[in-house]
Amino acid sequence: MVTSRDVARLAGVSQPTVSRALTDHPRVSEATKRKVREAARALGYSTNAIGRALSVGRSNRIGLVVADLENQFYANMIAPLHDELERLGHELVLITESAASAPLPERVAAHGLAGVVLSTTTVDSVQPARLRDRGVPFVYLNRVAPGVRADAVTVDPETGVREIVAEAVRLGHTRIGAIFGPRNTSTGELREQVVREVLDEHGLGLAQRDVLHGPFDFDTGRDGFRTLRERAGGPTLVLCGNDVVALGVLNAAAESGVPVPEHTSVVGFDDLPTSRWALVRLSTIAYDLDEVARESARLVVARLREPDAETAHIVYPTHYVARSTVSAPRT
Amino acid sequence: MVTSRDVARLAGVSQPTVSRALTDHPRVSEATKRKVREAARALGYSTNAIGRALSVGRSNRIGLVVADLENQFYANMIAPLHDELERLGHELVLITESAASAPLPERVAAHGLAGVVLSTTTVDSVQPARLRDRGVPFVYLNRVAPGVRADAVTVDPETGVREIVAEAVRLGHTRIGAIFGPRNTSTGELREQVVREVLDEHGLGLAQRDVLHGPFDFDTGRDGFRTLRERAGGPTLVLCGNDVVALGVLNAAAESGVPVPEHTSVVGFDDLPTSRWALVRLSTIAYDLDEVARESARLVVARLREPDAETAHIVYPTHYVARSTVSAPRT
């Protein structure tokens, strides 16, 4: 059987590029797409993922594992992921993680899913290994687990963190605090590590009293702001694990009559649509959330077509977006 | 075969109560649930919806048809609907309406769905009739179509509208405006009709220049606020078709530096979680959105079990919640 490896060789491109070109990835040039399509045609390589999936008796349903559907981060990820899957001829099944439900591989089998997008993986999760052992194709979205290789789409916090820390230093902040995400997630861990490193390079540290950890949700931010404030007035700038946490902080500040940014500057991570509202104008570390979600859809569909291809880990860059929640520190 | 009618007769309750009791509906008393369960047991009536569905060769997947997943209204409906379906042993498949996709009944068949929840029906939609003709069980969520009977959960705007209009009159508003939803939806139509009737009872009307219509989305509110303002300064109070529209209005007002409620009072409909934020504090017409969504899950599951039972139309009441976006009119 003709594989994408053969197409790659003939087209003179890498194997991941073949998958991306054939799923019409926006970052592949039109010229490359044409070259790959011609090579695929010449070799008789099928570009019809649905036909392929159905011909081997598989459904075209992809499961998305999410933790908390009311969390705006997941809500904003579902729409582009759904749309991209639909464009590729696939349907989205939502699967929430809960202690009460059956183990994931059993649910995948019971519902005849062709593949899975994992967006809630903790570093100690057994799910990736179980899915691998059962031969269920899956991709990591946003988070990864160590030890189990699979296609992944993640975000590199470094550029964005460098930009905001440089800005904070320029404005004169010396007491910076943070409400980080959970320590048992790769996103929480990586963001914390990068923040600590970059602050260190500027000769700044995080005082223990100015650092909290918690789930990536609204309550973490709301309660966290109150806790930080009780400790000697709190830091002059708070870096939040994500935008949902930052929105919790902004609302707690509004409730307590604490002016943002005059008393406390606040920075998020994700750039959700709500963060751009005139009522909010959250300064945050941004990346192309829609594209990250869409990429995971393309990866899982490419994986169904080509189970033995090399795994791809696609990393999206970040940048700092200055809006209205960061200013010079209070004096 | 024993039906819920038999159980209802033995337990001395109505047929819809049997379904609701057996799906553990929170509004059915424990005593009634016990009575119904005993009657079901005595008659050998199966309470296992999954077993029943599977035994007749059906999947346990329920499709939810939504228009716009990024719309916070749908995002907030998906979570409780998903959770309730999961509790009842069912899985949620998201189906978005788009001109490009195959007709709904074909998609239902292709994906082996056991039933469908319709949340986007327009009054001229052919979908309900097509689903009925194909024998696909479905329920209306929030919106209904005339002419095709099916189980439905909707909201009655009247109580809430009466409360806010009385309040507006008491505060001295005489120039009231509205940004209504689309005219081809039952929700848009009904809310508009009720608003006009209640204003009329108070001797107030809606001047044509102060009324707009549009989709139930953020842009309708944002653009609508600007349009209304261009017309002799705009009304002193704007009733919005839903909260998402009202959030668009609030953000447009913030962008233009128009103080709410001092210059313009704003009222929503739905009471989304975001509307309760300290940064927002939207005065709105509220109902139990979670329960409405959960109810649709229970209805569709009950329908799978009992295809020939009488249809149920469950209507949830509304009430006005005063927060920070309504005050006396500008002078």
XYZ file of C-alpha atoms in Angstrom:
662
model
C 0.000 0.000 0.000
C 1.168 3.507 -0.773
C 1.941 5.459 2.392
C 2.544 9.127 3.117
C 6.253 8.240 3.334
C 6.184 7.432 -0.387
C 4.322 10.635 -1.135
C 6.822 12.616 0.953
C 9.753 11.102 -0.919
C 8.260 11.841 -4.331
C 7.205 15.385 -3.371
C 10.499 16.114 -1.652
C 8.897 17.152 1.638
C 8.749 15.714 5.163
C 6.145 13.156 6.171
C 4.278 15.504 8.545
C 4.099 18.052 5.728
C 2.274 15.502 3.576
C -0.439 15.061 6.210
C -0.701 18.781 6.747
C -0.797 19.557 3.037
C -3.505 16.974 2.415
C -5.633 18.288 5.275
C -5.273 21.771 3.781
C -3.287 23.242 6.652
C -3.172 27.067 6.419
C 0.545 27.212 7.214
C 1.521 25.038 4.264
C 2.108 27.091 1.124
C -0.139 26.628 -1.879
C 2.884 25.558 -3.933
C 3.737 22.756 -1.480
C 0.108 21.663 -1.298
C 0.024 21.397 -5.091
C 3.278 19.408 -5.158
C 2.018 17.005 -2.482
C -1.366 16.558 -4.138
C 0.301 15.804 -7.456
C 2.594 13.241 -5.838
C -0.362 11.662 -4.024
C -2.301 11.459 -7.267
C 0.665 10.001 -9.179
C 1.068 7.250 -6.573
C -2.644 6.627 -6.116
C -2.494 7.677 -2.457
C -6.004 8.172 -1.052
C -6.692 11.592 0.351
C -10.129 10.623 1.539
C -9.850 10.176 5.277
C -13.474 9.280 5.725
C -13.441 6.639 3.035
C -10.241 5.258 4.499
C -11.589 5.185 8.040
C -14.840 3.564 6.999
C -13.111 1.026 4.766
C -11.292 -0.379 7.789
C -14.544 -0.568 9.736
C -13.963 2.461 11.893
C -16.424 5.203 12.732
C -15.576 8.797 11.964
C -16.288 9.981 15.486
C -13.539 11.687 17.425
C -13.801 12.023 21.187
C -12.660 15.184 22.931
C -11.869 14.637 26.576
C -12.533 17.769 28.619
C -12.669 18.407 32.340
C -15.086 21.256 32.746
C -17.366 22.342 29.934
C -18.465 25.512 31.687
C -14.862 26.695 31.737
C -14.560 29.325 29.014
C -11.210 27.954 27.932
C -12.749 24.626 26.904
C -15.833 26.318 25.485
C -13.605 28.389 23.211
C -11.608 25.350 22.141
C -14.595 23.193 21.251
C -15.930 25.399 18.449
C -12.818 25.479 16.219
C -12.036 21.834 16.952
C -15.564 20.849 16.025
C -15.523 22.939 12.859
C -12.188 21.567 11.690
C -13.288 17.971 12.353
C -16.486 18.599 10.431
C -14.526 20.078 7.541
C -12.483 16.877 7.476
C -15.612 14.715 7.503
C -15.576 13.812 11.188
C -17.966 14.269 14.083
C -17.159 15.378 17.625
C -18.171 13.396 20.715
C -17.631 15.109 24.041
C -16.298 13.021 26.870
C -15.917 14.532 30.299
C -13.585 13.156 32.883
C -15.229 12.280 36.125
C -14.377 9.869 38.853
C -17.789 8.251 38.437
C -17.458 7.324 34.795
C -15.923 4.204 33.314
C -12.217 4.254 32.373
C -11.560 6.104 29.137
C -10.472 3.144 26.956
C -13.696 1.296 27.823
C -15.726 4.355 26.892
C -13.843 4.770 23.643
C -14.562 1.145 22.777
C -18.199 1.342 23.880
C -18.827 4.350 21.697
C -16.877 3.180 18.697
C -14.633 6.227 18.558
C -12.009 6.335 15.833
C -9.669 8.538 17.863
C -9.343 10.806 20.849
C -8.113 14.334 21.587
C -6.816 14.575 25.147
C -6.958 18.078 26.602
C -6.979 17.355 30.315
C -3.986 15.092 30.787
C -2.176 15.371 34.088
C 1.454 14.337 34.259
C 0.542 11.327 36.380
C -2.411 10.246 34.215
C -2.614 6.601 33.183
C -4.873 7.397 30.240
C -2.243 7.970 27.552
C -0.563 4.628 28.313
C -3.904 2.840 28.362
C -4.990 4.334 25.066
C -1.632 3.423 23.513
C -1.840 -0.148 24.825
C -5.301 -0.551 23.310
C -4.147 0.898 20.014
C -6.514 3.874 20.200
C -5.131 6.793 18.154
C -4.935 9.957 20.227
C -3.325 13.394 20.254
C -2.412 15.706 23.091
C -4.012 19.127 22.962
C -2.312 21.823 25.038
C -1.049 19.369 27.672
C 1.227 16.357 27.340
C 2.168 13.466 29.573
C 5.785 12.384 29.911
C 6.674 8.875 28.819
C 3.956 8.267 26.252
C 4.762 9.609 22.810
C 1.882 10.824 20.681
C 1.099 13.665 18.316
C 0.822 16.882 20.270
C -0.056 20.549 19.884
C 1.201 22.779 22.652
C 2.072 26.394 23.313
C 5.505 27.794 24.167
C 5.080 30.380 26.939
C 8.605 31.752 26.692
C 8.329 34.643 24.215
C 5.193 36.009 25.845
C 6.586 35.687 29.367
C 9.813 37.456 28.332
C 7.810 40.348 26.909
C 5.588 40.913 29.952
C 8.412 40.511 32.450
C 10.534 43.052 30.527
C 7.550 45.411 30.548
C 6.937 44.880 34.288
C 10.589 45.624 35.048
C 10.503 48.718 32.832
C 7.421 49.966 34.717
C 9.226 49.481 38.026
C 7.512 46.426 39.514
C 9.675 44.627 42.053
C 7.054 42.685 44.009
C 5.600 40.338 41.428
C 3.221 37.549 42.423
C 1.670 34.601 40.631
C -1.369 32.369 40.716
C -0.046 29.350 38.846
C -2.019 26.386 37.522
C -1.896 22.916 39.036
C 1.568 21.430 39.557
C 0.504 18.115 38.049
C -0.112 19.482 34.548
C 2.532 20.094 31.924
C 1.040 23.508 31.134
C 1.048 24.538 34.804
C 4.592 23.251 35.323
C 6.060 24.769 32.171
C 4.498 28.196 32.642
C 5.742 28.342 36.244
C 9.230 27.219 35.284
C 9.514 29.812 32.500
C 8.219 32.620 34.744
C 10.727 31.737 37.477
C 13.625 31.555 35.013
C 12.846 34.825 33.299
C 12.304 36.696 36.593
C 15.596 35.248 37.790
C 17.381 36.649 34.730
C 16.106 40.078 35.741
C 17.353 39.582 39.295
C 13.789 39.261 40.587
C 12.300 36.376 42.503
C 8.862 35.328 43.646
C 8.398 35.674 47.394
C 6.659 32.599 48.748
C 3.824 34.670 50.247
C 3.059 36.026 46.754
C 2.662 32.637 45.024
C -0.390 30.392 44.862
C -1.354 27.287 42.868
C -4.772 25.991 41.879
C -6.966 24.598 39.121
C -7.181 26.710 35.955
C -10.590 28.103 36.928
C -12.442 31.265 37.920
C -12.604 30.415 41.640
C -8.838 29.961 41.801
C -8.454 33.566 40.668
C -11.238 34.991 42.808
C -10.124 33.273 46.017
C -6.451 33.692 45.134
C -6.726 37.459 44.827
C -8.277 37.684 48.290
C -5.612 35.432 49.799
C -2.727 37.372 48.231
C -4.200 40.677 49.383
C -4.330 39.552 52.995
C -0.570 39.064 52.866
C 0.888 42.564 53.309
C -1.378 44.067 50.641
C -0.340 41.628 47.953
C 2.075 41.958 45.031
C 1.862 44.984 42.715
C 1.529 42.708 39.667
C -0.066 39.244 39.508
C 0.783 36.793 36.714
C -2.112 34.347 36.295
C -1.925 30.750 35.069
C -4.551 31.504 32.446
C -7.200 34.049 31.460
C -10.005 32.312 33.344
C -7.975 32.659 36.557
C -7.243 36.310 35.660
C -10.962 36.964 35.106
C -11.567 35.615 38.616
C -8.914 38.029 39.919
C -10.423 41.026 38.077
C -13.877 40.273 39.428
C -12.612 39.813 42.986
C -10.799 43.143 42.681
C -13.984 44.828 41.428
C -15.954 43.295 44.314
C -13.439 44.580 46.862
C -13.180 48.015 45.235
C -9.491 47.481 44.460
C -8.617 49.471 41.325
C -6.903 47.558 38.510
C -4.229 48.390 37.401
C -3.682 51.341 39.798
C -3.449 49.146 42.895
C -2.700 45.762 41.323
C -1.719 44.926 37.743
C -3.072 41.648 36.351
C -1.802 39.479 33.466
C -3.539 36.453 31.934
C -2.597 33.685 29.510
C -4.689 32.459 26.498
C -6.328 35.664 25.190
C -9.921 34.419 25.294
C -12.524 36.450 23.397
C -13.917 37.746 26.713
C -10.511 39.180 27.593
C -10.841 41.546 24.617
C -14.163 42.986 25.810
C -14.205 46.719 26.509
C -15.480 45.863 30.003
C -12.434 43.660 30.631
C -9.433 44.629 28.462
C -7.158 42.064 30.076
C -3.442 42.338 29.332
C -2.428 38.781 28.528
C -0.096 36.322 26.856
C -1.707 35.391 23.555
C -1.396 32.686 20.922
C -3.639 31.444 18.171
C -6.082 29.388 20.283
C -8.320 28.643 17.308
C -5.419 27.312 15.265
C -4.117 25.232 18.177
C -7.506 23.547 18.483
C -7.831 23.097 14.717
C -4.331 21.661 14.533
C -5.270 18.933 17.022
C -8.187 18.004 14.762
C -5.896 17.778 11.741
C -3.360 15.710 13.660
C -5.874 13.154 14.871
C -7.388 12.796 11.399
C -3.909 12.426 9.847
C -3.115 9.797 12.486
C -6.180 7.738 11.528
C -5.016 7.746 7.960
C -1.424 6.892 8.761
C -1.197 4.982 12.054
C 2.532 4.331 11.740
C 3.781 7.758 10.708
C 6.305 9.562 12.898
C 4.651 11.530 15.691
C 4.507 15.286 15.291
C 4.793 17.812 18.117
C 3.671 21.211 16.936
C 4.447 24.158 19.189
C 2.757 27.523 18.797
C 4.534 30.726 19.846
C 3.137 33.298 22.278
C 3.303 37.061 22.543
C 2.270 39.646 25.111
C -0.793 41.784 24.373
C -0.881 45.003 26.430
C -4.411 46.201 27.230
C -5.702 47.962 30.339
C -4.737 45.822 33.329
C -1.034 46.629 33.624
C 0.491 49.962 34.711
C 3.276 51.232 36.966
C 3.154 49.883 40.541
C 1.320 51.684 43.339
C 3.639 53.796 45.461
C -45.479 -5.166 26.824
C -45.838 -3.070 29.955
C -45.851 0.655 29.202
C -45.493 3.752 31.336
C -49.267 4.168 30.972
C -49.738 0.983 33.004
C -47.243 2.180 35.587
C -48.983 5.555 35.765
C -52.350 3.901 36.335
C -51.051 1.658 39.105
C -49.100 4.444 40.809
C -51.982 6.901 40.466
C -49.869 9.548 38.710
C -49.740 11.021 35.193
C -47.741 9.410 32.420
C -45.143 12.241 32.183
C -44.639 11.904 35.958
C -43.672 8.266 35.486
C -40.906 9.198 33.048
C -39.713 11.997 35.255
C -39.784 9.882 38.406
C -37.830 7.087 36.736
C -35.186 9.499 35.434
C -34.871 10.860 38.975
C -36.174 14.327 38.181
C -35.423 16.769 41.040
C -38.914 18.286 40.974
C -40.622 14.963 41.641
C -40.969 14.262 45.357
C -39.179 11.322 46.899
C -42.555 9.858 47.907
C -43.817 9.916 44.317
C -40.553 8.456 43.025
C -40.884 5.603 45.488
C -44.507 4.967 44.485
C -43.605 4.961 40.776
C -40.587 2.713 41.269
C -42.703 0.241 43.240
C -45.376 0.201 40.548
C -42.712 -0.262 37.843
C -41.189 -3.133 39.784
C -44.585 -4.769 40.412
C -45.386 -4.686 36.678
C -41.897 -5.634 35.517
C -41.443 -2.328 33.718
C -37.819 -1.809 32.728
C -36.210 1.313 34.092
C -32.958 0.705 32.278
C -32.960 3.094 29.357
C -29.591 1.988 28.097
C -30.455 -1.670 28.174
C -33.730 -0.894 26.439
C -32.094 1.226 23.756
C -29.374 -1.305 23.091
C -31.806 -4.207 23.068
C -33.593 -2.658 20.102
C -30.300 -2.110 18.313
C -29.974 1.592 18.993
C -26.911 3.489 20.081
C -27.009 5.589 23.211
C -25.723 8.709 21.458
C -27.857 11.824 21.512
C -27.194 14.614 19.041
C -27.458 18.240 20.111
C -28.012 20.578 17.201
C -26.499 23.986 17.869
C -25.893 26.986 15.642
C -22.894 28.696 17.128
C -20.687 26.979 19.677
C -18.783 30.149 20.539
C -22.028 31.761 21.648
C -21.976 31.726 25.444
C -25.622 30.766 25.559
C -24.944 27.440 23.855
C -21.704 26.936 25.762
C -23.619 27.259 29.026
C -26.321 24.873 27.852
C -23.964 22.132 26.713
C -22.441 21.398 30.121
C -25.647 20.578 32.052
C -27.130 18.763 29.052
C -23.989 16.668 28.714
C -23.873 15.913 32.422
C -27.514 14.881 32.591
C -27.185 12.637 29.540
C -24.108 11.040 31.056
C -25.949 10.464 34.322
C -28.639 8.679 32.312
C -26.050 6.550 30.508
C -25.972 8.491 27.255
C -23.299 10.314 25.305
C -23.526 13.708 23.620
C -22.676 14.282 19.960
C -22.527 17.884 18.822
C -24.021 18.705 15.463
C -23.751 22.212 14.110
C -26.092 23.561 11.521
C -24.396 24.878 8.463
C -25.527 25.306 4.912
C -22.603 23.160 3.775
C -23.448 20.063 5.775
C -25.745 17.224 4.753
C -29.419 17.412 5.800
C -29.946 16.573 9.455
C -31.833 13.274 9.062
C -29.028 11.908 6.873
C -26.472 12.903 9.460
C -28.527 11.333 12.236
C -28.675 8.104 10.268
C -24.995 8.200 9.300
C -23.937 8.602 12.903
C -26.376 6.156 14.394
C -27.892 8.631 16.809
C -30.650 7.393 19.077
C -32.263 10.810 19.364
C -31.814 14.512 18.848
C -32.185 17.701 20.881
C -33.062 20.631 18.622
C -32.029 24.003 20.016
C -31.832 26.084 16.864
C -35.203 25.512 15.223
C -36.604 28.386 13.220
C -40.345 28.593 12.717
C -39.936 27.800 9.021
C -37.492 24.928 9.550
C -38.183 21.669 7.711
C -36.072 19.669 10.152
C -38.729 18.758 12.710
C -41.022 17.370 9.997
C -38.173 15.437 8.412
C -37.077 13.938 11.710
C -40.674 12.989 12.487
C -41.144 11.393 9.053
C -38.010 9.316 9.541
C -39.106 8.268 13.019
C -36.145 9.924 14.749
C -37.036 10.794 18.357
C -36.349 14.459 19.094
C -37.145 17.173 21.609
C -37.276 20.935 21.274
C -34.992 22.834 23.602
C -35.880 26.503 24.144
C -37.400 26.921 20.675
C -40.291 25.120 19.023
C -41.646 24.904 15.497
C -45.360 25.193 14.828
C -47.092 22.231 13.249
C -44.795 19.421 14.402
C -45.589 18.115 17.860
C -42.734 16.853 19.981
C -41.564 16.978 23.556
C -40.408 20.481 24.390
C -38.809 22.537 27.142
C -39.280 26.251 26.839
C -39.281 29.372 28.952
C -42.239 31.673 29.621
C -41.023 35.284 29.412
C -44.175 36.795 30.852
C -43.499 36.995 34.601
C -40.009 38.394 34.110
C -41.122 40.920 31.499
C -43.969 42.110 33.757
C -41.519 42.667 36.613
C -38.965 44.692 34.638
C -41.590 46.766 32.825
C -43.266 47.622 36.151
C -39.853 48.599 37.512
C -39.043 50.712 34.421
C -42.360 52.546 34.727
C -41.812 53.112 38.456
C -38.364 54.604 37.702
C -39.932 56.979 35.172
C -38.791 55.517 31.830
C -41.055 56.531 28.953
C -38.769 55.991 25.981
C -38.090 52.271 26.056
C -36.286 50.533 23.192
C -35.572 46.942 22.289
C -33.085 44.810 20.400
C -35.187 41.737 19.754
C -34.023 38.343 18.463
C -34.773 37.048 14.975
C -38.407 37.147 13.892
C -38.246 33.600 12.553
C -37.653 31.967 15.945
C -40.335 31.135 18.472
C -38.219 32.603 21.275
C -37.672 35.855 19.382
C -41.334 36.112 18.446
C -42.716 35.272 21.871
C -40.409 37.617 23.780
C -41.265 40.475 21.414
C -44.995 39.802 21.634
C -44.952 39.709 25.432
C -42.885 42.907 25.685
C -45.272 44.741 23.348
C -48.346 43.525 25.229
C -47.033 44.416 28.659
C -45.815 47.867 27.555
C -49.217 48.417 26.007
C -50.928 47.632 29.316
C -48.856 50.412 30.867
C -49.860 52.815 28.092
C -46.345 52.721 26.637
C -45.340 51.763 23.117
C -42.126 51.076 21.290
C -41.272 53.814 18.814
C -40.124 52.266 15.552
C -36.787 54.122 15.673
C -36.074 52.452 19.036
C -36.565 48.850 17.885
C -34.100 46.546 16.157
C -34.007 42.830 15.333
C -31.044 40.508 14.840
C -29.464 37.168 15.636
C -29.092 36.365 19.346
C -25.377 37.260 19.324
C -22.805 39.717 20.633
C -22.507 41.687 17.382
C -26.258 42.303 17.289
C -25.947 44.069 20.635
C -22.743 45.930 19.857
C -23.915 47.229 16.490
C -27.475 47.690 17.727
C -26.420 50.004 20.547
C -24.562 52.252 18.090
C -27.502 52.323 15.688
C -30.019 53.172 18.413
C -27.788 55.928 19.764
C -27.582 57.620 16.390
C -31.339 58.009 16.480
C -31.973 61.037 18.718
C -29.683 59.722 21.465
C -31.456 56.399 21.786
C -33.999 55.115 24.308
C -33.336 55.533 28.040
C -33.770 51.782 28.601
C -32.981 48.958 26.161
C -34.590 45.533 26.524
C -32.339 42.937 24.857
C -33.402 39.650 23.237
C -30.930 37.788 25.406
C -27.881 38.265 27.655
C -25.367 37.788 24.848
C -26.986 40.685 22.981
C -26.990 42.730 26.227
C -23.271 41.981 26.737
C -22.664 43.376 23.255
C -24.603 46.503 24.243
C -22.662 46.960 27.501
C -19.342 46.636 25.703
C -20.358 49.060 22.964
C -21.433 51.529 25.659
C -18.073 51.125 27.437
C -16.230 51.661 24.139
C -18.175 54.843 23.443
C -17.838 56.123 27.013
C -21.602 56.016 27.535
C -22.307 55.390 31.236
C -24.631 52.501 32.053
C -27.126 52.855 33.666
C -26.830 56.675 34.055
C -27.260 57.347 30.337
C -28.857 54.117 29.171
C -30.303 51.265 31.228
C -29.812 47.757 29.807
C -31.776 44.547 30.472
C -30.886 41.025 29.313
C -32.604 37.659 29.197
C -31.119 34.273 30.312
C -28.949 35.199 33.325
C -25.715 33.642 32.078
C -22.901 33.150 34.603
C -20.978 36.031 33.009
C -23.899 38.369 33.683
C -23.331 37.842 37.419
C -19.683 38.967 37.284
C -18.781 42.018 39.384
C -17.420 43.576 36.162
C -20.800 43.141 34.466
C -23.689 42.931 36.958
C -26.307 42.798 34.219
C -29.925 43.274 35.260
C -31.756 40.500 33.464
C -34.701 38.163 33.150
C -33.643 34.878 34.713
C -34.756 31.267 34.734
C -33.100 28.009 35.626
C -30.984 27.542 32.473
C -29.230 24.478 33.879
C -32.514 22.773 34.653
C -33.987 23.661 31.256
C -31.028 21.981 29.560
C -31.154 18.986 31.910
C -34.878 18.636 31.351
C -34.335 18.297 27.596
C -31.916 15.441 28.293
C -34.458 13.690 30.494
C -37.213 14.171 27.918
C -35.213 12.714 25.049
C -34.144 9.718 27.133
C -37.727 9.151 28.297
C -38.848 9.356 24.654
C -36.408 6.612 23.634
C -37.874 4.405 26.278
C -41.468 5.163 25.444
C -41.800 6.206 21.786
C -45.585 6.344 21.889
C -46.156 8.246 25.129
C -48.020 11.555 25.023
C -45.719 14.477 24.260
C -44.792 16.728 27.143
C -44.264 20.483 26.922
C -42.549 21.742 30.019
C -42.462 25.495 30.543
C -40.110 27.160 33.013
C -41.063 30.463 34.663
C -38.915 33.606 34.600
C -38.253 36.407 37.037
C -36.448 39.742 36.918
C -33.074 40.032 38.665
C -32.094 43.636 39.425
C -28.341 44.240 39.385
C -26.419 47.350 38.264
C -27.559 48.164 34.729
C -30.957 49.726 35.410
C -31.627 53.079 37.085
C -33.862 56.132 36.624
C -33.731 57.673 33.113
C -31.294 60.452 32.202
C -32.898 63.874 32.381
